[in-house]
Amino acid sequence: EAEENLARLQTEYQNMCAGISSEEGDEGRTLPDQISKAYSDANTAEAKAKQAQMKIDHLSKTLKSVEKDMKKEKSSAAKLSKKRDTTVEKVDALRSKLSKIDFSEKDFNSLENEKFELENVVSTLQEKVDTLSAQLEGRLAFNYSDPVRGFDRSKVKGLVARLINVKVPKHSTALEIVAGGKLYQVVVDEATTGKALLDKGKLQRRVTIIPLDKIVPRRVSSSTVDRASSMAKDMDTTS
């Protein structure tokens, strides 16, 4: 064994003197080759170190961004938690109020049915109102064409019904009964206007025209007024 060690040491000494490496992995390399390899390994290690530093810097920035986002999320989570707690309190308060309400499902269903029936009645009545309104509007409509070019439409005052303003609505029925069909007569400024409408106005229906210049006022006698006042007094009203 001593001889083998001696032989090995002599071989290493000879290689060292010749500038040849005997290390494992570098067998047979000369000293310049070893220096060159060491320089290349150093450059490679330096490049890897720079790459590692770049990764560290990038990860540090990412870590700061993540930490910032985490702080925001924590703040948002705290707000949401507070909002949730407030909502839970409101829900509990409402449940407490509901528990104190004397609610009857039977009465509720009865009211719902009554509401449904009343809505049907209202709907039916509204249809009747719409129908009557359309009919009345048709009767109150007075359409005509200009009998001459440049005709002044202000000369046609309109239907009597549209010229009357009833101050007390409940008296409208009495007025309609007393006036009758005269409510639908057309008032114009003078007879010539009425004649022009009848001749060239292309009226869609027959109408009676009342020229203002042909109206002769009639005065009620004092005795009639006194009698009306007496009757009104007896009825506990005024005339």
Short mmCIF file of C-alpha atoms in Angstrom, two decimals:
data_model
loop_
_atom_site.label_atom_id
_atom_site.label_comp_id
_atom_site.label_asym_id
_atom_site.label_seq_id
_atom_site.Cartn_x
_atom_site.Cartn_y
_atom_site.Cartn_z
CA GLU A 1 0.00 0.00 0.00
CA ALA A 2 2.90 2.34 0.78
CA GLU A 3 4.34 1.64 -2.63
CA GLU A 4 0.99 2.50 -4.29
CA ASN A 5 0.79 5.81 -2.40
CA LEU A 6 4.34 6.59 -3.35
CA ALA A 7 3.60 5.87 -6.99
CA ARG A 8 0.49 8.06 -6.90
CA LEU A 9 2.35 10.94 -5.26
CA GLN A 10 5.18 10.67 -7.78
CA THR A 11 2.62 10.80 -10.63
CA GLU A 12 0.91 13.87 -9.16
CA TYR A 13 4.30 15.56 -8.68
CA GLN A 14 5.30 14.87 -12.29
CA ASN A 15 1.94 16.18 -13.55
CA MET A 16 2.26 19.30 -11.39
CA CYS A 17 5.69 19.97 -12.74
CA ALA A 18 4.37 19.51 -16.29
CA GLY A 19 1.38 21.80 -15.61
CA ILE A 20 -1.11 18.98 -16.02
CA SER A 21 -4.02 18.55 -13.59
CA SER A 22 -4.71 15.25 -11.98
CA GLU A 23 -7.96 16.37 -10.23
CA GLU A 24 -11.13 14.45 -10.96
CA GLY A 25 -12.90 15.98 -14.00
CA ASP A 26 -9.77 17.91 -15.05
CA GLU A 27 -7.50 14.93 -15.85
CA GLY A 28 -5.11 15.74 -18.66
CA ARG A 29 -5.84 19.52 -18.66
CA THR A 30 -2.90 21.86 -18.85
CA LEU A 31 -2.56 24.84 -16.53
CA PRO A 32 -3.71 27.35 -19.20
CA ASP A 33 -6.70 25.14 -19.90
CA GLN A 34 -7.50 25.06 -16.22
CA ILE A 35 -7.17 28.88 -15.95
CA SER A 36 -9.37 29.32 -19.01
CA LYS A 37 -11.99 26.96 -17.61
CA ALA A 38 -11.89 28.67 -14.24
CA TYR A 39 -12.36 32.10 -15.95
CA SER A 40 -15.31 30.72 -17.98
CA ASP A 41 -16.84 29.20 -14.85
CA ALA A 42 -16.43 32.54 -13.05
CA ASN A 43 -18.21 34.40 -15.89
CA THR A 44 -21.00 31.85 -15.89
CA ALA A 45 -21.37 32.12 -12.14
CA GLU A 46 -21.41 35.95 -12.38
CA ALA A 47 -24.13 35.85 -15.09
CA LYS A 48 -26.21 33.47 -13.00
CA ALA A 49 -25.73 35.74 -10.00
CA LYS A 50 -26.98 38.76 -11.99
CA GLN A 51 -29.97 36.78 -13.21
CA ALA A 52 -30.69 35.69 -9.65
CA GLN A 53 -30.44 39.31 -8.46
CA MET A 54 -32.87 40.43 -11.21
CA LYS A 55 -35.31 37.76 -10.13
CA ILE A 56 -34.92 38.86 -6.52
CA ASP A 57 -35.60 42.51 -7.49
CA HIS A 58 -38.63 41.53 -9.57
CA LEU A 59 -39.99 39.32 -6.80
CA SER A 60 -39.42 42.12 -4.29
CA LYS A 61 -41.49 44.54 -6.40
CA THR A 62 -44.17 41.89 -6.87
CA LEU A 63 -44.16 41.23 -3.14
CA LYS A 64 -44.66 44.96 -2.38
CA SER A 65 -47.54 45.13 -4.87
CA VAL A 66 -49.12 42.01 -3.36
CA GLU A 67 -48.71 43.44 0.15
CA LYS A 68 -50.36 46.70 -0.99
CA ASP A 69 -53.25 44.78 -2.55
CA MET A 70 -53.58 42.71 0.61
CA LYS A 71 -53.88 45.89 2.69
CA LYS A 72 -56.62 47.17 0.35
CA GLU A 73 -58.43 43.84 0.51
CA LYS A 74 -58.18 43.83 4.30
CA SER A 75 -59.65 47.34 4.43
CA SER A 76 -62.42 46.36 2.01
CA ALA A 77 -63.09 43.19 3.96
CA ALA A 78 -63.35 45.21 7.17
CA LYS A 79 -65.87 47.60 5.57
CA LEU A 80 -67.90 44.70 4.19
CA SER A 81 -67.85 42.99 7.55
CA LYS A 82 -69.09 46.17 9.23
CA LYS A 83 -71.79 46.58 6.59
CA ARG A 84 -72.80 42.95 7.05
CA ASP A 85 -73.07 43.41 10.81
CA THR A 86 -75.22 46.53 10.32
CA THR A 87 -77.46 44.68 7.87
CA VAL A 88 -77.83 41.76 10.25
CA GLU A 89 -78.88 44.18 12.99
CA LYS A 90 -81.51 45.75 10.71
CA VAL A 91 -82.82 42.34 9.69
CA ASP A 92 -83.07 41.29 13.32
CA ALA A 93 -84.90 44.52 14.16
CA LEU A 94 -87.37 43.98 11.31
CA ARG A 95 -87.94 40.39 12.36
CA SER A 96 -88.62 41.60 15.87
CA LYS A 97 -91.16 44.13 14.57
CA LEU A 98 -92.81 41.51 12.35
CA SER A 99 -93.12 39.12 15.26
CA LYS A 100 -95.09 41.79 17.15
CA ILE A 101 -97.52 42.44 14.28
CA ASP A 102 -100.90 40.79 14.62
CA PHE A 103 -101.02 39.36 11.12
CA SER A 104 -103.86 37.18 9.92
CA GLU A 105 -103.32 35.35 6.66
CA LYS A 106 -107.08 34.79 6.34
CA ASP A 107 -107.85 38.50 6.67
CA PHE A 108 -105.03 39.32 4.27
CA ASN A 109 -106.36 36.95 1.62
CA SER A 110 -109.86 38.37 2.13
CA LEU A 111 -108.58 41.90 1.58
CA GLU A 112 -106.66 40.77 -1.48
CA ASN A 113 -109.81 39.27 -2.98
CA GLU A 114 -111.77 42.42 -2.19
CA LYS A 115 -109.06 44.51 -3.78
CA PHE A 116 -109.16 42.34 -6.90
CA GLU A 117 -112.95 42.69 -7.14
CA LEU A 118 -112.79 46.47 -6.68
CA GLU A 119 -110.09 46.73 -9.34
CA ASN A 120 -112.36 44.85 -11.76
CA VAL A 121 -115.24 47.20 -10.92
CA VAL A 122 -113.02 50.24 -11.42
CA SER A 123 -111.76 48.85 -14.72
CA THR A 124 -115.35 48.30 -15.93
CA LEU A 125 -116.40 51.79 -14.86
CA GLN A 126 -113.33 53.29 -16.52
CA GLU A 127 -114.25 51.61 -19.78
CA LYS A 128 -117.72 53.10 -19.54
CA VAL A 129 -116.27 56.52 -18.77
CA ASP A 130 -113.91 56.26 -21.75
CA THR A 131 -116.80 55.24 -24.02
CA LEU A 132 -119.04 58.06 -22.83
CA SER A 133 -116.18 60.54 -23.03
CA ALA A 134 -115.51 59.51 -26.61
CA GLN A 135 -119.17 59.86 -27.48
CA LEU A 136 -119.37 63.26 -25.78
CA GLU A 137 -116.18 64.42 -27.47
CA GLY A 138 -117.67 63.38 -30.79
CA ARG A 139 -120.79 65.44 -30.10
CA LEU A 140 -118.70 68.43 -29.02
CA ALA A 141 -116.46 68.29 -32.05
CA PHE A 142 -117.22 70.83 -34.76
CA ASN A 143 -115.09 70.34 -37.85
CA TYR A 144 -115.37 72.47 -40.96
CA SER A 145 -113.34 73.64 -43.92
CA ASP A 146 -112.58 77.29 -44.58
CA PRO A 147 -115.42 78.52 -46.82
CA VAL A 148 -113.08 81.06 -48.45
CA ARG A 149 -109.34 81.47 -48.72
CA GLY A 150 -107.89 83.36 -45.74
CA PHE A 151 -111.01 82.76 -43.64
CA ASP A 152 -110.74 84.17 -40.10
CA ARG A 153 -111.51 81.21 -37.83
CA SER A 154 -111.92 83.48 -34.81
CA LYS A 155 -115.35 84.35 -36.24
CA VAL A 156 -116.51 80.84 -35.32
CA LYS A 157 -116.86 80.84 -31.54
CA GLY A 158 -117.71 77.13 -31.20
CA LEU A 159 -120.43 75.01 -29.64
CA VAL A 160 -122.53 76.51 -26.87
CA ALA A 161 -121.48 73.65 -24.57
CA ARG A 162 -117.81 74.67 -24.93
CA LEU A 163 -118.58 78.32 -24.26
CA ILE A 164 -120.28 77.68 -20.90
CA ASN A 165 -118.36 77.33 -17.65
CA VAL A 166 -120.40 75.75 -14.85
CA LYS A 167 -119.08 76.98 -11.51
CA VAL A 168 -120.89 74.34 -9.46
CA PRO A 169 -120.45 70.89 -11.11
CA LYS A 170 -123.59 69.44 -9.51
CA HIS A 171 -125.68 71.96 -11.50
CA SER A 172 -124.39 70.58 -14.82
CA THR A 173 -127.19 68.02 -15.10
CA ALA A 174 -129.86 70.66 -14.57
CA LEU A 175 -128.26 72.84 -17.23
CA GLU A 176 -128.09 69.94 -19.67
CA ILE A 177 -131.78 69.13 -19.13
CA VAL A 178 -132.91 72.73 -19.53
CA ALA A 179 -130.69 73.55 -22.53
CA GLY A 180 -131.08 70.17 -24.25
CA GLY A 181 -129.94 70.14 -27.88
CA LYS A 182 -129.18 73.86 -27.83
CA LEU A 183 -125.88 73.02 -26.13
CA TYR A 184 -124.68 71.64 -29.47
CA GLN A 185 -125.59 74.67 -31.56
CA VAL A 186 -122.71 76.65 -33.07
CA VAL A 187 -122.10 80.30 -32.21
CA VAL A 188 -120.62 82.60 -34.91
CA ASP A 189 -120.02 86.34 -35.00
CA GLU A 190 -122.61 87.23 -37.66
CA ALA A 191 -125.16 85.77 -40.05
CA THR A 192 -122.88 86.02 -43.12
CA THR A 193 -120.34 83.79 -41.41
CA GLY A 194 -123.03 81.22 -40.63
CA LYS A 195 -124.26 81.25 -44.22
CA ALA A 196 -120.72 80.78 -45.51
CA LEU A 197 -120.22 77.78 -43.25
CA LEU A 198 -123.50 76.19 -44.31
CA ASP A 199 -122.81 76.75 -48.00
CA LYS A 200 -119.09 76.03 -48.32
CA GLY A 201 -117.88 74.79 -44.91
CA LYS A 202 -118.23 71.09 -45.82
CA LEU A 203 -119.91 70.34 -42.50
CA GLN A 204 -119.94 66.68 -41.53
CA ARG A 205 -123.33 66.86 -39.81
CA ARG A 206 -126.33 69.12 -39.61
CA VAL A 207 -126.00 71.91 -37.10
CA THR A 208 -127.93 74.96 -35.98
CA ILE A 209 -125.91 78.17 -36.18
CA ILE A 210 -126.46 81.10 -33.83
CA PRO A 211 -125.18 84.45 -35.20
CA LEU A 212 -124.41 86.88 -32.38
CA ASP A 213 -125.66 89.82 -34.42
CA LYS A 214 -129.14 88.23 -34.61
CA ILE A 215 -129.56 87.53 -30.89
CA VAL A 216 -132.27 89.64 -29.27
CA PRO A 217 -131.84 89.81 -25.48
CA ARG A 218 -134.84 89.00 -23.34
CA ARG A 219 -135.14 90.48 -19.89
CA VAL A 220 -136.82 88.69 -17.00
CA SER A 221 -139.57 90.73 -15.34
CA SER A 222 -139.20 91.86 -11.75
CA SER A 223 -142.17 89.74 -10.67
CA THR A 224 -140.53 86.62 -12.11
CA VAL A 225 -137.31 87.41 -10.27
CA ASP A 226 -139.17 87.92 -7.01
CA ARG A 227 -141.04 84.64 -7.46
CA ALA A 228 -137.80 82.78 -8.15
CA SER A 229 -136.20 84.31 -5.06
CA SER A 230 -139.18 83.27 -2.93
CA MET A 231 -139.05 79.71 -4.24
CA ALA A 232 -135.33 79.55 -3.62
CA LYS A 233 -135.81 80.80 -0.08
CA ASP A 234 -138.38 78.10 0.57
CA MET A 235 -135.88 75.51 -0.69
CA ASP A 236 -133.22 76.95 1.62
CA THR A 237 -131.01 78.12 -1.28
CA THR A 238 -130.43 81.23 -3.38
CA SER A 239 -131.40 82.23 -6.89
#
